[in-house]
């Protein structure tokens, strides 16, 4: 069971403040969510939006992408940076088409076996596409939890077992609520608890935040 002192406030904040992003729409397909997660790995939302839209128009299913050469994926990747992700996404589309009947698998373990899908992406797709209960730890979530719960300005450079255990301990018990908590705390990190200038005055958990309550002790700098 979860003992999450932040979830009510963070979920209410998310309800009122979440960005309206197409991969969060109720009719977003698992494939469109997987594409967004790979694109967002190293690229900001504002640059991902047009690229994601063009990609989904051209390749609305994994099979559509799998039947084209991988070079086309790289060409479409355009200026998103780190174009190896385009090759991995193409390899993913081929694996989904050939081994999973063209459907993005809903099992966390099977998602992890896809090319280029690591722990974060598998948890994000299982949660956001299939409403499952998994700890999702991206840089935004790690920063919020480091500050609010651990009382430090920045999380360690490399993700630790303690961070995973903390994120798991905070997961609400109902899977659909856990999935929403995951995206909500991520959004809080992206919009309010930012790396350099957290807007604590606008934060729904400011009265509970260990780092703020300790007077915001300085750290060496963002990781
Ligand atoms: S109070 Fe400030 S530092 Fe703490 S979680 Fe909120 S925005 Fe982040």
PDB file of C-alpha atoms and ligand atoms in Angstrom:
ATOM      1  CA  UNK A   1       0.000   0.000   0.000  1.00  0.00           C
ATOM      2  CA  UNK A   2       1.070   3.544  -0.623  1.00  0.00           C
ATOM      3  CA  UNK A   3       1.469   6.213   1.980  1.00  0.00           C
ATOM      4  CA  UNK A   4       1.662   9.196  -0.310  1.00  0.00           C
ATOM      5  CA  UNK A   5       1.228  12.530   1.483  1.00  0.00           C
ATOM      6  CA  UNK A   6       1.500  14.500  -1.768  1.00  0.00           C
ATOM      7  CA  UNK A   7      -0.855  12.735  -4.154  1.00  0.00           C
ATOM      8  CA  UNK A   8      -4.117  14.566  -3.380  1.00  0.00           C
ATOM      9  CA  UNK A   9      -2.543  18.011  -3.827  1.00  0.00           C
ATOM     10  CA  UNK A  10      -0.443  17.061  -6.836  1.00  0.00           C
ATOM     11  CA  UNK A  11      -3.326  15.332  -8.621  1.00  0.00           C
ATOM     12  CA  UNK A  12      -5.593  18.362  -8.059  1.00  0.00           C
ATOM     13  CA  UNK A  13      -2.862  20.684  -9.305  1.00  0.00           C
ATOM     14  CA  UNK A  14      -2.398  18.527 -12.405  1.00  0.00           C
ATOM     15  CA  UNK A  15      -6.125  18.551 -13.121  1.00  0.00           C
ATOM     16  CA  UNK A  16      -6.060  22.363 -13.195  1.00  0.00           C
ATOM     17  CA  UNK A  17      -2.650  23.002 -14.763  1.00  0.00           C
ATOM     18  CA  UNK A  18      -1.599  20.143 -17.055  1.00  0.00           C
ATOM     19  CA  UNK A  19      -0.527  21.061 -20.558  1.00  0.00           C
ATOM     20  CA  UNK A  20      -2.864  19.853 -23.257  1.00  0.00           C
ATOM     21  CA  UNK A  21      -0.477  17.565 -25.120  1.00  0.00           C
ATOM     22  CA  UNK A  22      -1.757  15.286 -27.899  1.00  0.00           C
ATOM     23  CA  UNK A  23      -0.045  12.163 -26.562  1.00  0.00           C
ATOM     24  CA  UNK A  24      -2.039  12.645 -23.341  1.00  0.00           C
ATOM     25  CA  UNK A  25      -5.410  12.718 -25.137  1.00  0.00           C
ATOM     26  CA  UNK A  26      -7.803   9.919 -24.140  1.00  0.00           C
ATOM     27  CA  UNK A  27      -7.658   8.503 -27.676  1.00  0.00           C
ATOM     28  CA  UNK A  28      -3.838   8.551 -27.942  1.00  0.00           C
ATOM     29  CA  UNK A  29      -2.676   5.128 -29.109  1.00  0.00           C
ATOM     30  CA  UNK A  30       0.048   3.148 -27.311  1.00  0.00           C
ATOM     31  CA  UNK A  31       2.232   3.619 -30.414  1.00  0.00           C
ATOM     32  CA  UNK A  32       1.782   7.399 -30.345  1.00  0.00           C
ATOM     33  CA  UNK A  33       2.689   7.399 -26.642  1.00  0.00           C
ATOM     34  CA  UNK A  34       5.781   5.281 -27.264  1.00  0.00           C
ATOM     35  CA  UNK A  35       6.873   7.637 -30.082  1.00  0.00           C
ATOM     36  CA  UNK A  36       6.379  10.664 -27.810  1.00  0.00           C
ATOM     37  CA  UNK A  37       8.385   9.092 -24.992  1.00  0.00           C
ATOM     38  CA  UNK A  38      11.345   8.311 -27.260  1.00  0.00           C
ATOM     39  CA  UNK A  39      11.239  11.809 -28.781  1.00  0.00           C
ATOM     40  CA  UNK A  40      10.975  13.475 -25.356  1.00  0.00           C
ATOM     41  CA  UNK A  41      13.993  11.598 -23.978  1.00  0.00           C
ATOM     42  CA  UNK A  42      16.418  14.336 -24.986  1.00  0.00           C
ATOM     43  CA  UNK A  43      14.283  16.994 -26.682  1.00  0.00           C
ATOM     44  CA  UNK A  44      11.967  19.659 -25.193  1.00  0.00           C
ATOM     45  CA  UNK A  45       8.192  19.431 -25.695  1.00  0.00           C
ATOM     46  CA  UNK A  46       8.013  22.515 -27.910  1.00  0.00           C
ATOM     47  CA  UNK A  47      10.333  20.930 -30.494  1.00  0.00           C
ATOM     48  CA  UNK A  48       8.810  17.483 -30.161  1.00  0.00           C
ATOM     49  CA  UNK A  49       5.240  18.639 -30.894  1.00  0.00           C
ATOM     50  CA  UNK A  50       5.551  19.337 -34.668  1.00  0.00           C
ATOM     51  CA  UNK A  51       7.879  16.367 -35.198  1.00  0.00           C
ATOM     52  CA  UNK A  52       5.508  14.022 -33.360  1.00  0.00           C
ATOM     53  CA  UNK A  53       2.526  15.287 -35.379  1.00  0.00           C
ATOM     54  CA  UNK A  54       4.342  14.798 -38.696  1.00  0.00           C
ATOM     55  CA  UNK A  55       5.564  11.354 -37.604  1.00  0.00           C
ATOM     56  CA  UNK A  56       2.115  10.164 -36.539  1.00  0.00           C
ATOM     57  CA  UNK A  57       0.538  11.429 -39.756  1.00  0.00           C
ATOM     58  CA  UNK A  58       3.031   9.516 -41.828  1.00  0.00           C
ATOM     59  CA  UNK A  59       3.331   6.413 -39.662  1.00  0.00           C
ATOM     60  CA  UNK A  60       0.174   6.023 -37.551  1.00  0.00           C
ATOM     61  CA  UNK A  61       1.014   2.400 -36.724  1.00  0.00           C
ATOM     62  CA  UNK A  62       4.248   0.475 -36.125  1.00  0.00           C
ATOM     63  CA  UNK A  63       3.604  -1.528 -39.318  1.00  0.00           C
ATOM     64  CA  UNK A  64       3.532   1.677 -41.406  1.00  0.00           C
ATOM     65  CA  UNK A  65       7.016   2.581 -40.184  1.00  0.00           C
ATOM     66  CA  UNK A  66       8.362  -0.974 -40.319  1.00  0.00           C
ATOM     67  CA  UNK A  67       7.712  -1.297 -44.047  1.00  0.00           C
ATOM     68  CA  UNK A  68       9.930   1.691 -44.882  1.00  0.00           C
ATOM     69  CA  UNK A  69      13.755   1.795 -44.781  1.00  0.00           C
ATOM     70  CA  UNK A  70      15.294   2.989 -41.506  1.00  0.00           C
ATOM     71  CA  UNK A  71      16.872   5.920 -43.382  1.00  0.00           C
ATOM     72  CA  UNK A  72      13.406   7.413 -43.791  1.00  0.00           C
ATOM     73  CA  UNK A  73      12.999   7.456 -40.023  1.00  0.00           C
ATOM     74  CA  UNK A  74      16.297   9.309 -39.678  1.00  0.00           C
ATOM     75  CA  UNK A  75      15.219  11.773 -42.381  1.00  0.00           C
ATOM     76  CA  UNK A  76      11.914  12.445 -40.622  1.00  0.00           C
ATOM     77  CA  UNK A  77      13.716  12.851 -37.302  1.00  0.00           C
ATOM     78  CA  UNK A  78      15.014  16.053 -38.827  1.00  0.00           C
ATOM     79  CA  UNK A  79      16.420  18.363 -36.174  1.00  0.00           C
ATOM     80  CA  UNK A  80      15.324  16.639 -32.980  1.00  0.00           C
ATOM     81  CA  UNK A  81      18.935  15.695 -32.252  1.00  0.00           C
ATOM     82  CA  UNK A  82      20.388  12.376 -31.158  1.00  0.00           C
ATOM     83  CA  UNK A  83      19.174  10.694 -34.404  1.00  0.00           C
ATOM     84  CA  UNK A  84      20.121   7.248 -33.127  1.00  0.00           C
ATOM     85  CA  UNK A  85      16.727   7.375 -31.450  1.00  0.00           C
ATOM     86  CA  UNK A  86      15.119   7.320 -34.941  1.00  0.00           C
ATOM     87  CA  UNK A  87      16.944   4.097 -35.741  1.00  0.00           C
ATOM     88  CA  UNK A  88      15.893   2.572 -32.424  1.00  0.00           C
ATOM     89  CA  UNK A  89      12.288   3.597 -33.012  1.00  0.00           C
ATOM     90  CA  UNK A  90      12.409   2.000 -36.451  1.00  0.00           C
ATOM     91  CA  UNK A  91      13.868  -1.187 -34.949  1.00  0.00           C
ATOM     92  CA  UNK A  92      11.121  -1.049 -32.343  1.00  0.00           C
ATOM     93  CA  UNK A  93       8.460  -0.782 -35.079  1.00  0.00           C
ATOM     94  CA  UNK A  94       9.942  -3.806 -36.849  1.00  0.00           C
ATOM     95  CA  UNK A  95      10.009  -5.858 -33.620  1.00  0.00           C
ATOM     96  CA  UNK A  96       6.429  -4.878 -32.741  1.00  0.00           C
ATOM     97  CA  UNK A  97       5.252  -5.757 -36.250  1.00  0.00           C
ATOM     98  CA  UNK A  98       7.127  -9.046 -36.520  1.00  0.00           C
ATOM     99  CA  UNK A  99       6.910 -10.333 -32.957  1.00  0.00           C
ATOM    100  CA  UNK A 100       3.826  -8.738 -31.413  1.00  0.00           C
ATOM    101  CA  UNK A 101       1.227  -8.711 -34.189  1.00  0.00           C
ATOM    102  CA  UNK A 102       1.674  -4.989 -34.780  1.00  0.00           C
ATOM    103  CA  UNK A 103       0.454  -4.063 -31.273  1.00  0.00           C
ATOM    104  CA  UNK A 104       2.625  -2.309 -28.726  1.00  0.00           C
ATOM    105  CA  UNK A 105       2.889  -4.894 -25.922  1.00  0.00           C
ATOM    106  CA  UNK A 106       1.211  -3.998 -22.629  1.00  0.00           C
ATOM    107  CA  UNK A 107       3.570  -6.016 -20.426  1.00  0.00           C
ATOM    108  CA  UNK A 108       6.325  -4.013 -18.747  1.00  0.00           C
ATOM    109  CA  UNK A 109       8.743  -6.894 -19.177  1.00  0.00           C
ATOM    110  CA  UNK A 110       8.002  -7.246 -22.902  1.00  0.00           C
ATOM    111  CA  UNK A 111       8.258  -3.506 -23.415  1.00  0.00           C
ATOM    112  CA  UNK A 112      11.726  -3.643 -21.841  1.00  0.00           C
ATOM    113  CA  UNK A 113      12.788  -6.198 -24.453  1.00  0.00           C
ATOM    114  CA  UNK A 114      12.092  -3.779 -27.332  1.00  0.00           C
ATOM    115  CA  UNK A 115      15.075  -2.017 -28.959  1.00  0.00           C
ATOM    116  CA  UNK A 116      15.889   1.285 -27.288  1.00  0.00           C
ATOM    117  CA  UNK A 117      13.294   0.873 -24.538  1.00  0.00           C
ATOM    118  CA  UNK A 118      14.844   1.250 -21.099  1.00  0.00           C
ATOM    119  CA  UNK A 119      13.389   1.150 -17.608  1.00  0.00           C
ATOM    120  CA  UNK A 120      11.939   4.647 -17.727  1.00  0.00           C
ATOM    121  CA  UNK A 121      10.292   4.275 -21.155  1.00  0.00           C
ATOM    122  CA  UNK A 122       8.843   0.838 -20.365  1.00  0.00           C
ATOM    123  CA  UNK A 123       7.325   2.169 -17.123  1.00  0.00           C
ATOM    124  CA  UNK A 124       6.019   5.311 -18.838  1.00  0.00           C
ATOM    125  CA  UNK A 125       4.356   3.404 -21.698  1.00  0.00           C
ATOM    126  CA  UNK A 126       2.902   0.745 -19.368  1.00  0.00           C
ATOM    127  CA  UNK A 127       1.486   3.537 -17.188  1.00  0.00           C
ATOM    128  CA  UNK A 128       0.370   6.128 -19.722  1.00  0.00           C
ATOM    129  CA  UNK A 129      -0.837   3.782 -22.470  1.00  0.00           C
ATOM    130  CA  UNK A 130      -2.170   0.925 -20.350  1.00  0.00           C
ATOM    131  CA  UNK A 131      -2.979   2.522 -16.975  1.00  0.00           C
ATOM    132  CA  UNK A 132      -0.636   0.258 -15.024  1.00  0.00           C
ATOM    133  CA  UNK A 133       1.112   0.867 -11.709  1.00  0.00           C
ATOM    134  CA  UNK A 134       4.833   1.467 -12.148  1.00  0.00           C
ATOM    135  CA  UNK A 135       7.318   3.879 -10.606  1.00  0.00           C
ATOM    136  CA  UNK A 136       8.284   6.432 -13.247  1.00  0.00           C
ATOM    137  CA  UNK A 137      11.539   8.236 -12.622  1.00  0.00           C
ATOM    138  CA  UNK A 138      12.616  10.849 -15.129  1.00  0.00           C
ATOM    139  CA  UNK A 139      14.784  13.856 -14.283  1.00  0.00           C
ATOM    140  CA  UNK A 140      11.735  15.955 -13.350  1.00  0.00           C
ATOM    141  CA  UNK A 141      10.281  13.360 -10.978  1.00  0.00           C
ATOM    142  CA  UNK A 142      13.675  12.662  -9.424  1.00  0.00           C
ATOM    143  CA  UNK A 143      14.140  16.383  -8.718  1.00  0.00           C
ATOM    144  CA  UNK A 144      10.691  16.813  -7.118  1.00  0.00           C
ATOM    145  CA  UNK A 145      11.153  13.761  -4.894  1.00  0.00           C
ATOM    146  CA  UNK A 146      14.709  14.791  -3.961  1.00  0.00           C
ATOM    147  CA  UNK A 147      13.464  18.164  -2.783  1.00  0.00           C
ATOM    148  CA  UNK A 148      10.077  17.354  -1.282  1.00  0.00           C
ATOM    149  CA  UNK A 149      10.914  14.073   0.408  1.00  0.00           C
ATOM    150  CA  UNK A 150      14.688  13.791   0.781  1.00  0.00           C
ATOM    151  CA  UNK A 151      15.311  17.498   1.413  1.00  0.00           C
ATOM    152  CA  UNK A 152      18.125  17.986  -1.094  1.00  0.00           C
ATOM    153  CA  UNK A 153      18.238  20.423  -4.004  1.00  0.00           C
ATOM    154  CA  UNK A 154      19.230  17.942  -6.698  1.00  0.00           C
ATOM    155  CA  UNK A 155      19.092  14.160  -6.996  1.00  0.00           C
ATOM    156  CA  UNK A 156      22.346  12.209  -7.411  1.00  0.00           C
ATOM    157  CA  UNK A 157      23.895  12.199 -10.892  1.00  0.00           C
ATOM    158  CA  UNK A 158      23.053   8.540 -11.341  1.00  0.00           C
ATOM    159  CA  UNK A 159      19.743   7.074 -10.265  1.00  0.00           C
ATOM    160  CA  UNK A 160      20.030   5.118  -7.024  1.00  0.00           C
ATOM    161  CA  UNK A 161      18.155   2.149  -5.600  1.00  0.00           C
ATOM    162  CA  UNK A 162      16.957   4.411  -2.789  1.00  0.00           C
ATOM    163  CA  UNK A 163      15.270   6.702  -5.329  1.00  0.00           C
ATOM    164  CA  UNK A 164      13.521   3.755  -6.956  1.00  0.00           C
ATOM    165  CA  UNK A 165      12.393   2.459  -3.566  1.00  0.00           C
ATOM    166  CA  UNK A 166      11.099   5.909  -2.619  1.00  0.00           C
ATOM    167  CA  UNK A 167       9.168   6.265  -5.912  1.00  0.00           C
ATOM    168  CA  UNK A 168       7.680   2.800  -5.427  1.00  0.00           C
ATOM    169  CA  UNK A 169       6.678   3.573  -1.845  1.00  0.00           C
ATOM    170  CA  UNK A 170       4.767   6.637  -3.063  1.00  0.00           C
ATOM    171  CA  UNK A 171       2.751   4.820  -5.748  1.00  0.00           C
ATOM    172  CA  UNK A 172      -0.996   5.044  -5.094  1.00  0.00           C
ATOM    173  CA  UNK A 173      -2.502   1.553  -4.817  1.00  0.00           C
ATOM    174  CA  UNK A 174      -5.085   1.884  -7.608  1.00  0.00           C
ATOM    175  CA  UNK A 175      -3.272   1.415 -10.948  1.00  0.00           C
ATOM    176  CA  UNK A 176      -5.120   4.170 -12.841  1.00  0.00           C
ATOM    177  CA  UNK A 177      -4.437   6.645 -10.012  1.00  0.00           C
ATOM    178  CA  UNK A 178      -0.784   5.557  -9.870  1.00  0.00           C
ATOM    179  CA  UNK A 179      -0.490   6.216 -13.619  1.00  0.00           C
ATOM    180  CA  UNK A 180      -1.992   9.679 -13.179  1.00  0.00           C
ATOM    181  CA  UNK A 181       0.277  10.394 -10.189  1.00  0.00           C
ATOM    182  CA  UNK A 182       3.252   9.509 -12.416  1.00  0.00           C
ATOM    183  CA  UNK A 183       2.379  12.038 -15.105  1.00  0.00           C
ATOM    184  CA  UNK A 184       1.257  14.640 -12.541  1.00  0.00           C
ATOM    185  CA  UNK A 185       4.495  14.684 -10.544  1.00  0.00           C
ATOM    186  CA  UNK A 186       6.446  14.735 -13.804  1.00  0.00           C
ATOM    187  CA  UNK A 187       4.456  17.787 -14.932  1.00  0.00           C
ATOM    188  CA  UNK A 188       5.041  19.476 -11.569  1.00  0.00           C
ATOM    189  CA  UNK A 189       8.774  19.064 -12.090  1.00  0.00           C
ATOM    190  CA  UNK A 190       8.578  20.371 -15.654  1.00  0.00           C
ATOM    191  CA  UNK A 191       6.453  23.449 -14.900  1.00  0.00           C
ATOM    192  CA  UNK A 192       6.950  24.415 -11.235  1.00  0.00           C
ATOM    193  CA  UNK A 193       9.814  22.575  -9.527  1.00  0.00           C
ATOM    194  CA  UNK A 194      12.269  23.426 -12.281  1.00  0.00           C
ATOM    195  CA  UNK A 195      16.001  22.793 -11.948  1.00  0.00           C
ATOM    196  CA  UNK A 196      17.244  26.343 -11.417  1.00  0.00           C
ATOM    197  CA  UNK A 197      14.246  28.492 -10.478  1.00  0.00           C
ATOM    198  CA  UNK A 198      11.557  26.451  -8.705  1.00  0.00           C
ATOM    199  CA  UNK A 199       8.324  28.442  -8.311  1.00  0.00           C
ATOM    200  CA  UNK A 200       7.715  27.397  -4.707  1.00  0.00           C
ATOM    201  CA  UNK A 201       5.019  30.060  -4.266  1.00  0.00           C
ATOM    202  CA  UNK A 202       2.927  28.216  -6.885  1.00  0.00           C
ATOM    203  CA  UNK A 203       3.698  24.721  -5.641  1.00  0.00           C
ATOM    204  CA  UNK A 204       0.848  22.624  -4.258  1.00  0.00           C
ATOM    205  CA  UNK A 205       3.166  20.777  -1.853  1.00  0.00           C
ATOM    206  CA  UNK A 206       5.241  23.755  -0.666  1.00  0.00           C
ATOM    207  CA  UNK A 207       4.039  23.320   2.924  1.00  0.00           C
ATOM    208  CA  UNK A 208       5.315  19.732   2.894  1.00  0.00           C
ATOM    209  CA  UNK A 209       8.577  20.185   0.987  1.00  0.00           C
ATOM    210  CA  UNK A 210      11.536  19.169   3.136  1.00  0.00           C
ATOM    211  CA  UNK A 211      14.053  21.178   1.129  1.00  0.00           C
ATOM    212  CA  UNK A 212      11.985  24.378   1.249  1.00  0.00           C
ATOM    213  CA  UNK A 213      11.226  23.927   4.961  1.00  0.00           C
ATOM    214  CA  UNK A 214      14.954  23.523   5.623  1.00  0.00           C
ATOM    215  CA  UNK A 215      15.605  26.935   4.050  1.00  0.00           C
ATOM    216  CA  UNK A 216      16.666  25.594   0.626  1.00  0.00           C
ATOM    217  CA  UNK A 217      20.256  24.657   1.468  1.00  0.00           C
ATOM    218  CA  UNK A 218      22.471  25.089  -1.587  1.00  0.00           C
ATOM    219  CA  UNK A 219      23.948  22.240  -3.554  1.00  0.00           C
ATOM    220  CA  UNK A 220      27.006  22.193  -5.802  1.00  0.00           C
ATOM    221  CA  UNK A 221      24.804  22.829  -8.848  1.00  0.00           C
ATOM    222  CA  UNK A 222      22.422  21.004 -11.133  1.00  0.00           C
ATOM    223  CA  UNK A 223      23.588  17.565 -12.190  1.00  0.00           C
TER     224      UNK A 223
HETATM  225  S1  LIG B   1       8.245  23.742  -2.681  1.00  0.00           S
HETATM  226 FE1  LIG B   1       9.624  24.392  -4.290  1.00  0.00          FE
HETATM  227  S2  LIG B   1      11.361  22.990  -4.176  1.00  0.00           S
HETATM  228 FE2  LIG B   1       9.687  22.057  -3.014  1.00  0.00          FE
HETATM  229  S3  LIG B   1       8.660  20.688  -4.455  1.00  0.00           S
HETATM  230 FE3  LIG B   1       7.603  22.661  -4.538  1.00  0.00          FE
HETATM  231  S4  LIG B   1       8.594  23.835  -6.191  1.00  0.00           S
HETATM  232 FE4  LIG B   1       9.920  22.101  -5.665  1.00  0.00          FE
END
